[in-house]
PDB file of C-alpha atoms in Angstrom:
ATOM      1  CA  MET A 109       0.000   0.000   0.000  1.00  0.00           C
ATOM      2  CA  GLY A 110       2.462   2.643  -1.201  1.00  0.00           C
ATOM      3  CA  LYS A 111       1.661   6.337  -0.978  1.00  0.00           C
ATOM      4  CA  GLU A 112       1.002   6.462  -4.713  1.00  0.00           C
ATOM      5  CA  LYS A 113      -1.816   3.961  -4.132  1.00  0.00           C
ATOM      6  CA  ILE A 114      -3.519   5.801  -1.266  1.00  0.00           C
ATOM      7  CA  LYS A 115      -3.152   9.311  -2.654  1.00  0.00           C
ATOM      8  CA  ILE A 116      -6.370  11.322  -2.424  1.00  0.00           C
ATOM      9  CA  CYS A 117      -7.757  12.995  -5.526  1.00  0.00           C
ATOM     10  CA  ASP A 118      -7.522  16.773  -5.039  1.00  0.00           C
ATOM     11  CA  GLU A 119     -11.225  17.239  -5.781  1.00  0.00           C
ATOM     12  CA  PHE A 120     -12.202  14.866  -2.942  1.00  0.00           C
ATOM     13  CA  TYR A 121      -9.588  15.820  -0.359  1.00  0.00           C
ATOM     14  CA  ASP A 122     -11.874  18.106   1.662  1.00  0.00           C
ATOM     15  CA  ILE A 123     -14.637  15.535   2.050  1.00  0.00           C
ATOM     16  CA  MET A 124     -12.393  12.638   3.070  1.00  0.00           C
ATOM     17  CA  PRO A 125     -12.354  11.674   6.791  1.00  0.00           C
ATOM     18  CA  PRO A 126      -9.650  13.581   8.678  1.00  0.00           C
ATOM     19  CA  GLU A 127      -8.161  10.274   9.902  1.00  0.00           C
ATOM     20  CA  TYR A 128      -7.615   9.153   6.320  1.00  0.00           C
ATOM     21  CA  ARG A 129      -6.122  12.490   5.314  1.00  0.00           C
ATOM     22  CA  GLU A 130      -3.703  12.242   8.226  1.00  0.00           C
ATOM     23  CA  LEU A 131      -2.741   8.716   7.188  1.00  0.00           C
ATOM     24  CA  VAL A 132      -1.969   9.799   3.653  1.00  0.00           C
ATOM     25  CA  ASP A 133      -0.066  12.900   4.717  1.00  0.00           C
ATOM     26  CA  SER A 134       2.112  11.282   7.403  1.00  0.00           C
ATOM     27  CA  ALA A 135       2.478   7.589   6.524  1.00  0.00           C
ATOM     28  CA  THR A 136       6.002   6.178   6.688  1.00  0.00           C
ATOM     29  CA  TYR A 137       5.683   4.364   3.357  1.00  0.00           C
ATOM     30  CA  GLY A 138       8.727   5.087   1.234  1.00  0.00           C
ATOM     31  CA  LYS A 139      10.515   6.825   4.109  1.00  0.00           C
ATOM     32  CA  GLU A 140      14.235   6.108   4.334  1.00  0.00           C
ATOM     33  CA  GLY A 141      15.233   4.817   7.737  1.00  0.00           C
ATOM     34  CA  ARG A 142      11.686   4.106   8.955  1.00  0.00           C
ATOM     35  CA  GLY A 143      11.752   2.122  12.172  1.00  0.00           C
ATOM     36  CA  TRP A 144      10.549   1.680  15.723  1.00  0.00           C
ATOM     37  CA  LYS A 145      11.025   5.366  16.570  1.00  0.00           C
ATOM     38  CA  ASP A 146       8.073   6.110  14.279  1.00  0.00           C
ATOM     39  CA  VAL A 147       5.776   4.215  16.647  1.00  0.00           C
ATOM     40  CA  GLY A 148       3.504   6.715  18.388  1.00  0.00           C
ATOM     41  CA  VAL A 149       3.917   9.235  15.577  1.00  0.00           C
ATOM     42  CA  ALA A 150       2.835   7.490  12.381  1.00  0.00           C
ATOM     43  CA  LYS A 151      -0.881   6.724  12.214  1.00  0.00           C
ATOM     44  CA  GLU A 152      -0.567   3.467  10.283  1.00  0.00           C
ATOM     45  CA  LEU A 153       1.515   1.820  13.045  1.00  0.00           C
ATOM     46  CA  ILE A 154      -1.563   0.674  15.000  1.00  0.00           C
ATOM     47  CA  GLU A 155      -2.783   3.893  16.545  1.00  0.00           C
ATOM     48  CA  GLU A 156      -5.423   1.837  18.362  1.00  0.00           C
ATOM     49  CA  HIS A 157      -5.870  -1.901  18.878  1.00  0.00           C
ATOM     50  CA  SER A 158      -8.398  -4.366  20.248  1.00  0.00           C
ATOM     51  CA  LEU A 159      -6.044  -6.337  22.488  1.00  0.00           C
ATOM     52  CA  CYS A 160      -5.993  -6.205  26.280  1.00  0.00           C
ATOM     53  CA  ALA A 161      -4.507  -3.161  27.994  1.00  0.00           C
ATOM     54  CA  GLY A 162      -0.752  -3.599  28.350  1.00  0.00           C
ATOM     55  CA  CYS A 163      -0.628  -6.638  26.047  1.00  0.00           C
ATOM     56  CA  PRO A 164       2.987  -7.245  24.904  1.00  0.00           C
ATOM     57  CA  GLU A 165       1.644  -8.441  21.551  1.00  0.00           C
ATOM     58  CA  SER A 166       0.509  -4.890  20.804  1.00  0.00           C
ATOM     59  CA  ILE A 167       4.086  -3.694  21.375  1.00  0.00           C
ATOM     60  CA  ALA A 168       5.477  -6.483  19.212  1.00  0.00           C
ATOM     61  CA  PHE A 169       2.960  -5.804  16.440  1.00  0.00           C
ATOM     62  CA  ARG A 170       3.920  -2.136  16.317  1.00  0.00           C
ATOM     63  CA  TYR A 171       7.636  -2.904  16.147  1.00  0.00           C
ATOM     64  CA  VAL A 172       7.162  -5.505  13.413  1.00  0.00           C
ATOM     65  CA  LEU A 173       5.126  -3.098  11.279  1.00  0.00           C
ATOM     66  CA  ALA A 174       7.552  -0.233  11.847  1.00  0.00           C
ATOM     67  CA  CYS A 175      10.583  -2.324  10.921  1.00  0.00           C
ATOM     68  CA  LEU A 176       9.319  -3.863   7.677  1.00  0.00           C
ATOM     69  CA  PRO A 177      11.772  -2.548   5.077  1.00  0.00           C
ATOM     70  CA  ASN A 178       9.190  -2.514   2.280  1.00  0.00           C
ATOM     71  CA  PRO A 179       5.682  -2.280   3.794  1.00  0.00           C
ATOM     72  CA  GLU A 180       4.033  -1.012   0.626  1.00  0.00           C
ATOM     73  CA  ASP A 181       4.959  -4.309  -1.075  1.00  0.00           C
ATOM     74  CA  THR A 182       4.587  -6.638   1.888  1.00  0.00           C
ATOM     75  CA  VAL A 183       1.760  -9.097   2.517  1.00  0.00           C
ATOM     76  CA  MET A 184       1.326 -10.500   6.023  1.00  0.00           C
ATOM     77  CA  VAL A 185      -0.300 -13.870   6.625  1.00  0.00           C
ATOM     78  CA  GLY A 186      -1.940 -14.334  10.015  1.00  0.00           C
ATOM     79  CA  SER A 187      -3.738 -17.141  11.783  1.00  0.00           C
ATOM     80  CA  THR A 188      -6.534 -17.585  14.295  1.00  0.00           C
ATOM     81  CA  GLY A 189      -5.585 -16.179  17.682  1.00  0.00           C
ATOM     82  CA  CYS A 190      -5.112 -12.876  19.444  1.00  0.00           C
ATOM     83  CA  THR A 191      -3.128 -11.563  16.470  1.00  0.00           C
ATOM     84  CA  SER A 192      -6.192 -11.927  14.249  1.00  0.00           C
ATOM     85  CA  LEU A 193      -7.897  -9.240  16.357  1.00  0.00           C
ATOM     86  CA  VAL A 194      -5.253  -6.712  15.295  1.00  0.00           C
ATOM     87  CA  PHE A 195      -4.947  -7.339  11.569  1.00  0.00           C
ATOM     88  CA  PRO A 196      -8.134  -5.361  10.782  1.00  0.00           C
ATOM     89  CA  HIS A 197      -6.313  -2.313  12.217  1.00  0.00           C
ATOM     90  CA  VAL A 198      -3.164  -2.834  10.116  1.00  0.00           C
ATOM     91  CA  ALA A 199      -2.434  -0.639   7.096  1.00  0.00           C
ATOM     92  CA  VAL A 200      -0.501  -3.416   5.340  1.00  0.00           C
ATOM     93  CA  HIS A 201      -1.948  -6.028   2.991  1.00  0.00           C
ATOM     94  CA  ASN A 202      -2.814  -9.132   4.985  1.00  0.00           C
ATOM     95  CA  ILE A 203      -4.507 -12.510   4.727  1.00  0.00           C
ATOM     96  CA  HIS A 204      -6.250 -14.348   7.554  1.00  0.00           C
ATOM     97  CA  SER A 205      -5.620 -18.085   7.174  1.00  0.00           C
ATOM     98  CA  LEU A 206      -7.205 -21.003   8.972  1.00  0.00           C
ATOM     99  CA  PHE A 207      -5.649 -22.131  12.239  1.00  0.00           C
ATOM    100  CA  GLY A 208      -2.244 -23.633  11.503  1.00  0.00           C
ATOM    101  CA  ASN A 209      -2.098 -23.458   7.714  1.00  0.00           C
ATOM    102  CA  GLN A 210      -0.483 -20.009   7.557  1.00  0.00           C
ATOM    103  CA  ASN A 211       2.820 -21.293   6.155  1.00  0.00           C
ATOM    104  CA  ALA A 212       1.035 -23.262   3.439  1.00  0.00           C
ATOM    105  CA  VAL A 213      -0.934 -20.151   2.441  1.00  0.00           C
ATOM    106  CA  ALA A 214       2.250 -18.068   2.502  1.00  0.00           C
ATOM    107  CA  SER A 215       4.039 -20.595   0.295  1.00  0.00           C
ATOM    108  CA  GLY A 216       1.432 -20.325  -2.444  1.00  0.00           C
ATOM    109  CA  LEU A 217       1.201 -16.568  -2.026  1.00  0.00           C
ATOM    110  CA  LYS A 218       4.945 -16.024  -2.339  1.00  0.00           C
ATOM    111  CA  ARG A 219       5.100 -18.107  -5.519  1.00  0.00           C
ATOM    112  CA  ALA A 220       2.052 -16.377  -6.993  1.00  0.00           C
ATOM    113  CA  LEU A 221       3.507 -12.917  -6.301  1.00  0.00           C
ATOM    114  CA  ALA A 222       6.819 -13.889  -7.907  1.00  0.00           C
ATOM    115  CA  HIS A 223       4.925 -15.048 -11.009  1.00  0.00           C
ATOM    116  CA  ARG A 224       2.576 -12.053 -11.121  1.00  0.00           C
ATOM    117  CA  PHE A 225       5.261  -9.414 -10.421  1.00  0.00           C
ATOM    118  CA  PRO A 226       8.524 -10.723 -11.916  1.00  0.00           C
ATOM    119  CA  GLY A 227      11.557  -8.653 -10.973  1.00  0.00           C
ATOM    120  CA  LYS A 228       9.656  -6.734  -8.271  1.00  0.00           C
ATOM    121  CA  ILE A 229      10.256  -7.107  -4.530  1.00  0.00           C
ATOM    122  CA  LYS A 230       7.238  -8.656  -2.799  1.00  0.00           C
ATOM    123  CA  ASP A 231       7.870  -9.672   0.800  1.00  0.00           C
ATOM    124  CA  VAL A 232       5.686 -12.199   2.616  1.00  0.00           C
ATOM    125  CA  VAL A 233       5.683 -12.316   6.422  1.00  0.00           C
ATOM    126  CA  VAL A 234       3.871 -14.974   8.451  1.00  0.00           C
ATOM    127  CA  LEU A 235       2.777 -13.904  11.925  1.00  0.00           C
ATOM    128  CA  ALA A 236       1.153 -16.473  14.214  1.00  0.00           C
ATOM    129  CA  GLY A 237       1.078 -17.637  17.810  1.00  0.00           C
ATOM    130  CA  ASP A 238       2.787 -20.662  19.323  1.00  0.00           C
ATOM    131  CA  GLY A 239      -0.303 -22.848  18.965  1.00  0.00           C
ATOM    132  CA  ALA A 240      -0.558 -22.196  15.240  1.00  0.00           C
ATOM    133  CA  THR A 241       3.201 -22.428  14.654  1.00  0.00           C
ATOM    134  CA  VAL A 242       4.435 -25.371  16.718  1.00  0.00           C
ATOM    135  CA  ASP A 243       1.269 -27.334  17.549  1.00  0.00           C
ATOM    136  CA  ILE A 244      -1.571 -27.322  15.047  1.00  0.00           C
ATOM    137  CA  GLY A 245       0.508 -25.965  12.167  1.00  0.00           C
ATOM    138  CA  LEU A 246       3.870 -27.650  12.799  1.00  0.00           C
ATOM    139  CA  ASP A 247       3.694 -29.834   9.688  1.00  0.00           C
ATOM    140  CA  MET A 248       3.076 -26.881   7.390  1.00  0.00           C
ATOM    141  CA  THR A 249       5.681 -24.785   9.219  1.00  0.00           C
ATOM    142  CA  LEU A 250       8.362 -27.427   8.754  1.00  0.00           C
ATOM    143  CA  GLN A 251       7.422 -28.278   5.177  1.00  0.00           C
ATOM    144  CA  SER A 252       7.796 -24.640   4.115  1.00  0.00           C
ATOM    145  CA  TRP A 253      11.292 -24.650   5.615  1.00  0.00           C
ATOM    146  CA  PHE A 254      12.176 -27.974   3.985  1.00  0.00           C
ATOM    147  CA  ARG A 255      11.113 -26.548   0.597  1.00  0.00           C
ATOM    148  CA  GLN A 256      13.193 -23.401   1.213  1.00  0.00           C
ATOM    149  CA  GLU A 257      10.227 -21.084   0.699  1.00  0.00           C
ATOM    150  CA  LYS A 258      11.480 -17.508   0.740  1.00  0.00           C
ATOM    151  CA  PHE A 259       9.447 -15.813   3.435  1.00  0.00           C
ATOM    152  CA  VAL A 260       9.704 -14.933   7.129  1.00  0.00           C
ATOM    153  CA  THR A 261       7.921 -16.846   9.892  1.00  0.00           C
ATOM    154  CA  ILE A 262       7.397 -14.872  13.111  1.00  0.00           C
ATOM    155  CA  CYS A 263       6.027 -16.656  16.165  1.00  0.00           C
ATOM    156  CA  PHE A 264       4.433 -14.595  18.926  1.00  0.00           C
ATOM    157  CA  ASP A 265       5.234 -17.033  21.717  1.00  0.00           C
ATOM    158  CA  ASN A 266       3.078 -16.503  24.798  1.00  0.00           C
ATOM    159  CA  GLU A 267       3.692 -20.090  25.885  1.00  0.00           C
ATOM    160  CA  LEU A 268       0.018 -21.147  25.899  1.00  0.00           C
ATOM    161  CA  TYR A 269      -3.267 -20.804  24.017  1.00  0.00           C
ATOM    162  CA  ALA A 270      -4.106 -17.338  25.291  1.00  0.00           C
ATOM    163  CA  ASN A 271      -7.040 -16.745  22.943  1.00  0.00           C
ATOM    164  CA  THR A 272      -9.065 -19.711  24.199  1.00  0.00           C
ATOM    165  CA  GLY A 273      -8.482 -19.795  27.944  1.00  0.00           C
ATOM    166  CA  GLY A 274      -4.928 -20.909  28.637  1.00  0.00           C
ATOM    167  CA  GLN A 275      -4.552 -24.442  27.284  1.00  0.00           C
ATOM    168  CA  GLU A 276      -1.106 -26.039  27.167  1.00  0.00           C
ATOM    169  CA  SER A 277       1.013 -25.556  24.039  1.00  0.00           C
ATOM    170  CA  GLY A 278       4.251 -27.209  23.008  1.00  0.00           C
ATOM    171  CA  LEU A 279       6.078 -23.993  23.835  1.00  0.00           C
ATOM    172  CA  MET A 280       4.736 -23.784  27.398  1.00  0.00           C
ATOM    173  CA  GLN A 281       7.386 -24.035  30.102  1.00  0.00           C
ATOM    174  CA  LYS A 282       7.761 -27.387  31.859  1.00  0.00           C
ATOM    175  CA  GLY A 283       5.778 -27.431  35.084  1.00  0.00           C
ATOM    176  CA  PHE A 284       3.744 -24.312  34.303  1.00  0.00           C
ATOM    177  CA  VAL A 285       0.168 -24.449  35.573  1.00  0.00           C
ATOM    178  CA  SER A 286      -2.588 -22.539  33.817  1.00  0.00           C
ATOM    179  CA  LYS A 287      -6.364 -22.387  34.063  1.00  0.00           C
ATOM    180  CA  MET A 288      -6.862 -25.001  31.361  1.00  0.00           C
ATOM    181  CA  ALA A 289      -3.723 -27.006  32.215  1.00  0.00           C
ATOM    182  CA  PRO A 290      -4.138 -27.603  35.964  1.00  0.00           C
ATOM    183  CA  ALA A 291      -1.794 -30.606  36.100  1.00  0.00           C
ATOM    184  CA  GLY A 292       1.110 -28.560  34.748  1.00  0.00           C
ATOM    185  CA  LYS A 293       3.242 -29.074  31.648  1.00  0.00           C
ATOM    186  CA  LYS A 294       4.942 -32.492  31.730  1.00  0.00           C
ATOM    187  CA  PHE A 295       7.749 -31.943  29.226  1.00  0.00           C
ATOM    188  CA  ASP A 296      10.250 -29.260  28.300  1.00  0.00           C
ATOM    189  CA  LYS A 297       9.528 -26.358  25.990  1.00  0.00           C
ATOM    190  CA  VAL A 298       9.884 -27.500  22.377  1.00  0.00           C
ATOM    191  CA  LYS A 299      13.150 -26.169  20.957  1.00  0.00           C
ATOM    192  CA  LEU A 300      11.669 -24.710  17.802  1.00  0.00           C
ATOM    193  CA  PRO A 301      14.585 -22.314  17.089  1.00  0.00           C
ATOM    194  CA  GLU A 302      16.960 -25.282  16.998  1.00  0.00           C
ATOM    195  CA  ILE A 303      14.488 -27.220  14.843  1.00  0.00           C
ATOM    196  CA  ALA A 304      14.249 -24.231  12.494  1.00  0.00           C
ATOM    197  CA  GLN A 305      18.008 -24.151  12.093  1.00  0.00           C
ATOM    198  CA  GLU A 306      18.166 -27.897  11.403  1.00  0.00           C
ATOM    199  CA  SER A 307      15.239 -27.591   8.984  1.00  0.00           C
ATOM    200  CA  GLY A 308      17.040 -25.168   6.699  1.00  0.00           C
ATOM    201  CA  CYS A 309      16.233 -21.688   8.003  1.00  0.00           C
ATOM    202  CA  HIS A 310      19.038 -19.268   7.129  1.00  0.00           C
ATOM    203  CA  TYR A 311      18.304 -16.842   9.940  1.00  0.00           C
ATOM    204  CA  VAL A 312      16.886 -17.736  13.358  1.00  0.00           C
ATOM    205  CA  ALA A 313      16.487 -15.378  16.314  1.00  0.00           C
ATOM    206  CA  THR A 314      15.022 -15.799  19.797  1.00  0.00           C
ATOM    207  CA  LEU A 315      14.270 -12.652  21.789  1.00  0.00           C
ATOM    208  CA  THR A 316      11.662 -10.576  23.613  1.00  0.00           C
ATOM    209  CA  VAL A 317      10.342  -7.197  22.482  1.00  0.00           C
ATOM    210  CA  SER A 318      11.745  -5.262  25.438  1.00  0.00           C
ATOM    211  CA  LYS A 319      14.607  -3.857  23.332  1.00  0.00           C
ATOM    212  CA  PRO A 320      13.230  -2.191  20.174  1.00  0.00           C
ATOM    213  CA  ASN A 321      16.636  -1.732  18.545  1.00  0.00           C
ATOM    214  CA  ARG A 322      17.271  -5.459  18.742  1.00  0.00           C
ATOM    215  CA  VAL A 323      13.806  -6.279  17.387  1.00  0.00           C
ATOM    216  CA  GLU A 324      14.289  -3.858  14.500  1.00  0.00           C
ATOM    217  CA  LYS A 325      17.595  -5.403  13.486  1.00  0.00           C
ATOM    218  CA  ALA A 326      16.221  -8.948  13.697  1.00  0.00           C
ATOM    219  CA  ILE A 327      13.114  -8.156  11.635  1.00  0.00           C
ATOM    220  CA  ARG A 328      15.072  -6.372   8.926  1.00  0.00           C
ATOM    221  CA  GLN A 329      17.673  -9.106   8.662  1.00  0.00           C
ATOM    222  CA  ALA A 330      15.000 -11.806   8.539  1.00  0.00           C
ATOM    223  CA  VAL A 331      13.103 -10.055   5.724  1.00  0.00           C
ATOM    224  CA  LEU A 332      16.208  -9.262   3.660  1.00  0.00           C
ATOM    225  CA  ILE A 333      17.639 -12.768   3.958  1.00  0.00           C
ATOM    226  CA  ALA A 334      14.284 -14.350   3.098  1.00  0.00           C
ATOM    227  CA  ARG A 335      14.113 -12.298  -0.106  1.00  0.00           C
ATOM    228  CA  GLU A 336      17.242 -13.755  -1.660  1.00  0.00           C
ATOM    229  CA  VAL A 337      18.526 -16.698   0.370  1.00  0.00           C
ATOM    230  CA  GLY A 338      15.751 -18.740   1.979  1.00  0.00           C
ATOM    231  CA  PRO A 339      13.363 -19.152   4.918  1.00  0.00           C
ATOM    232  CA  THR A 340      13.914 -17.293   8.186  1.00  0.00           C
ATOM    233  CA  TYR A 341      12.367 -17.650  11.647  1.00  0.00           C
ATOM    234  CA  ILE A 342      11.940 -15.287  14.603  1.00  0.00           C
ATOM    235  CA  GLN A 343      10.511 -16.328  17.977  1.00  0.00           C
ATOM    236  CA  LEU A 344       9.348 -13.372  20.061  1.00  0.00           C
ATOM    237  CA  TYR A 345       8.248 -13.724  23.673  1.00  0.00           C
ATOM    238  CA  THR A 346       4.929 -11.923  24.028  1.00  0.00           C
ATOM    239  CA  PRO A 347       3.552 -13.090  27.377  1.00  0.00           C
ATOM    240  CA  CYS A 348      -0.178 -13.111  27.994  1.00  0.00           C
ATOM    241  CA  ILE A 349      -0.335 -11.073  31.169  1.00  0.00           C
ATOM    242  CA  LEU A 350      -3.875 -12.237  31.933  1.00  0.00           C
ATOM    243  CA  GLU A 351      -3.043 -15.935  31.792  1.00  0.00           C
ATOM    244  CA  ILE A 352       0.182 -15.677  33.805  1.00  0.00           C
ATOM    245  CA  GLY A 353      -1.393 -13.520  36.503  1.00  0.00           C
ATOM    246  CA  LYS A 354       0.347 -10.198  35.813  1.00  0.00           C
ATOM    247  CA  GLN A 355      -0.973  -6.647  35.925  1.00  0.00           C
ATOM    248  CA  ALA A 356      -1.323  -4.554  32.766  1.00  0.00           C
ATOM    249  CA  MET A 357       1.860  -2.623  33.480  1.00  0.00           C
ATOM    250  CA  GLU A 358       3.985  -5.694  34.238  1.00  0.00           C
ATOM    251  CA  GLY A 359       4.384  -7.128  30.735  1.00  0.00           C
ATOM    252  CA  LEU A 360       7.622  -5.267  29.992  1.00  0.00           C
ATOM    253  CA  GLN A 361       9.270  -6.416  33.220  1.00  0.00           C
ATOM    254  CA  GLU A 362       8.156  -9.999  32.582  1.00  0.00           C
ATOM    255  CA  MET A 363       9.970  -9.913  29.249  1.00  0.00           C
ATOM    256  CA  ARG A 364      13.083  -8.383  30.790  1.00  0.00           C
ATOM    257  CA  ASP A 365      13.157 -11.069  33.468  1.00  0.00           C
ATOM    258  CA  SER A 366      12.902 -13.769  30.794  1.00  0.00           C
ATOM    259  CA  GLU A 367      15.773 -12.528  28.641  1.00  0.00           C
ATOM    260  CA  GLY A 368      18.513 -12.497  31.286  1.00  0.00           C
ATOM    261  CA  PRO A 369      21.623 -14.707  30.997  1.00  0.00           C
ATOM    262  CA  ASN A 370      20.708 -18.407  30.874  1.00  0.00           C
ATOM    263  CA  GLU A 371      16.995 -17.593  30.815  1.00  0.00           C
ATOM    264  CA  ARG A 372      14.781 -19.213  28.154  1.00  0.00           C
ATOM    265  CA  PHE A 373      14.555 -16.014  26.081  1.00  0.00           C
ATOM    266  CA  ALA A 374      18.165 -14.871  26.324  1.00  0.00           C
ATOM    267  CA  PHE A 375      18.949 -13.388  22.916  1.00  0.00           C
ATOM    268  CA  LYS A 376      20.184 -15.993  20.454  1.00  0.00           C
ATOM    269  CA  GLU A 377      20.853 -15.575  16.769  1.00  0.00           C
ATOM    270  CA  TYR A 378      21.874 -17.977  14.021  1.00  0.00           C
ATOM    271  CA  ILE A 379      22.923 -16.857  10.541  1.00  0.00           C
ATOM    272  CA  SER A 380      23.910 -19.363   7.851  1.00  0.00           C
ATOM    273  CA  GLU A 381      27.129 -18.842   5.931  1.00  0.00           C
ATOM    274  CA  GLU A 382      25.162 -18.054   2.772  1.00  0.00           C
ATOM    275  CA  ALA A 383      23.122 -15.461   4.648  1.00  0.00           C
ATOM    276  CA  LYS A 384      26.245 -13.916   6.183  1.00  0.00           C
ATOM    277  CA  ALA A 385      27.732 -13.491   2.717  1.00  0.00           C
ATOM    278  CA  TYR A 386      24.522 -11.858   1.488  1.00  0.00           C
ATOM    279  CA  LEU A 387      24.369  -9.416   4.413  1.00  0.00           C
ATOM    280  CA  ALA A 388      28.040  -8.558   3.832  1.00  0.00           C
ATOM    281  CA  SER A 389      27.281  -7.780   0.186  1.00  0.00           C
ATOM    282  CA  LEU A 390      24.457  -5.454   1.238  1.00  0.00           C
ATOM    283  CA  GLU A 391      26.783  -3.616   3.626  1.00  0.00           C
ATOM    284  CA  LYS A 392      29.347  -3.287   0.854  1.00  0.00           C
ATOM    285  CA  GLU A 393      26.728  -1.708  -1.405  1.00  0.00           C
ATOM    286  CA  LYS A 394      25.728   0.767   1.312  1.00  0.00           C
ATOM    287  CA  LYS A 395      29.184   2.286   1.800  1.00  0.00           C
ATOM    288  CA  PRO A 396      29.523   4.048  -1.610  1.00  0.00           C
ATOM    289  CA  ALA A 397      25.977   5.392  -1.271  1.00  0.00           C
ATOM    290  CA  ALA A 398      26.723   6.710   2.214  1.00  0.00           C
ATOM    291  CA  ILE A 399      29.947   8.365   1.035  1.00  0.00           C
ATOM    292  CA  SER A 400      28.258  10.033  -1.948  1.00  0.00           C
ATOM    293  CA  SER A 401      25.415  11.359   0.239  1.00  0.00           C
ATOM    294  CA  THR A 402      27.956  12.821   2.672  1.00  0.00           C
ATOM    295  CA  GLN A 403      29.892  14.519  -0.128  1.00  0.00           C
ATOM    296  CA  ALA A 404      26.708  15.951  -1.587  1.00  0.00           C
TER     297      ALA A 404
END
């Protein structure tokens, strides 16, 4: 949804809703260096949302949208869950898939876009919860990685089925007790980042959304590598404060506590050799451009 596509005809500008005029006038589409610092300023970065007050997913959603390098030519594929409540508020093309088949939908979409728009960048980003990614949709998640489909998979990991009452998911911590899992989790958290690496992902990152700079770098690298090299995976801790018994203002601290040394969400990053070479080539291309802009 580039600015050239949402431009208002001069004759109709005065009768358009003020919210739409503001969106057109101040959207970050096409802006060099757009990023997380635009959150709270740019209207299209989820000015309002329908999630719970203080929900870390709302923070994560804003950062993801702000850090997409090419939002006007990006299509996001979501799945049933709390994230599906936000997509209607998102000013980026998106598809709502059935529970768990988001990576299958994204596979067909990415191929169709490459055929329909040859030579044009069209990024596809999957965004789903842990239930859709590692439980119900694990087969389709893995198969897209095995086939080396060139899109990003982002998992909002809240370590349970938050949208339906707190059932146990494969990414729940061992021993954790929730409303719909009163006996507690009997086995360790599934090591999906390690599985992603072994399944052919060229970039894998595990982190929380407490540090926006880190999230921005991870999202950008994942999208850029997926364009040219192959599948990428990011696992973001977005705790459900209601289901873990936290107050609305405690989500940020919960994430910080979970990313300390030796904690389950301590920052980890894997980059394949092919992806490293590609990122190095991009950096090499940037230097002449930066020098010429400085001289100008």
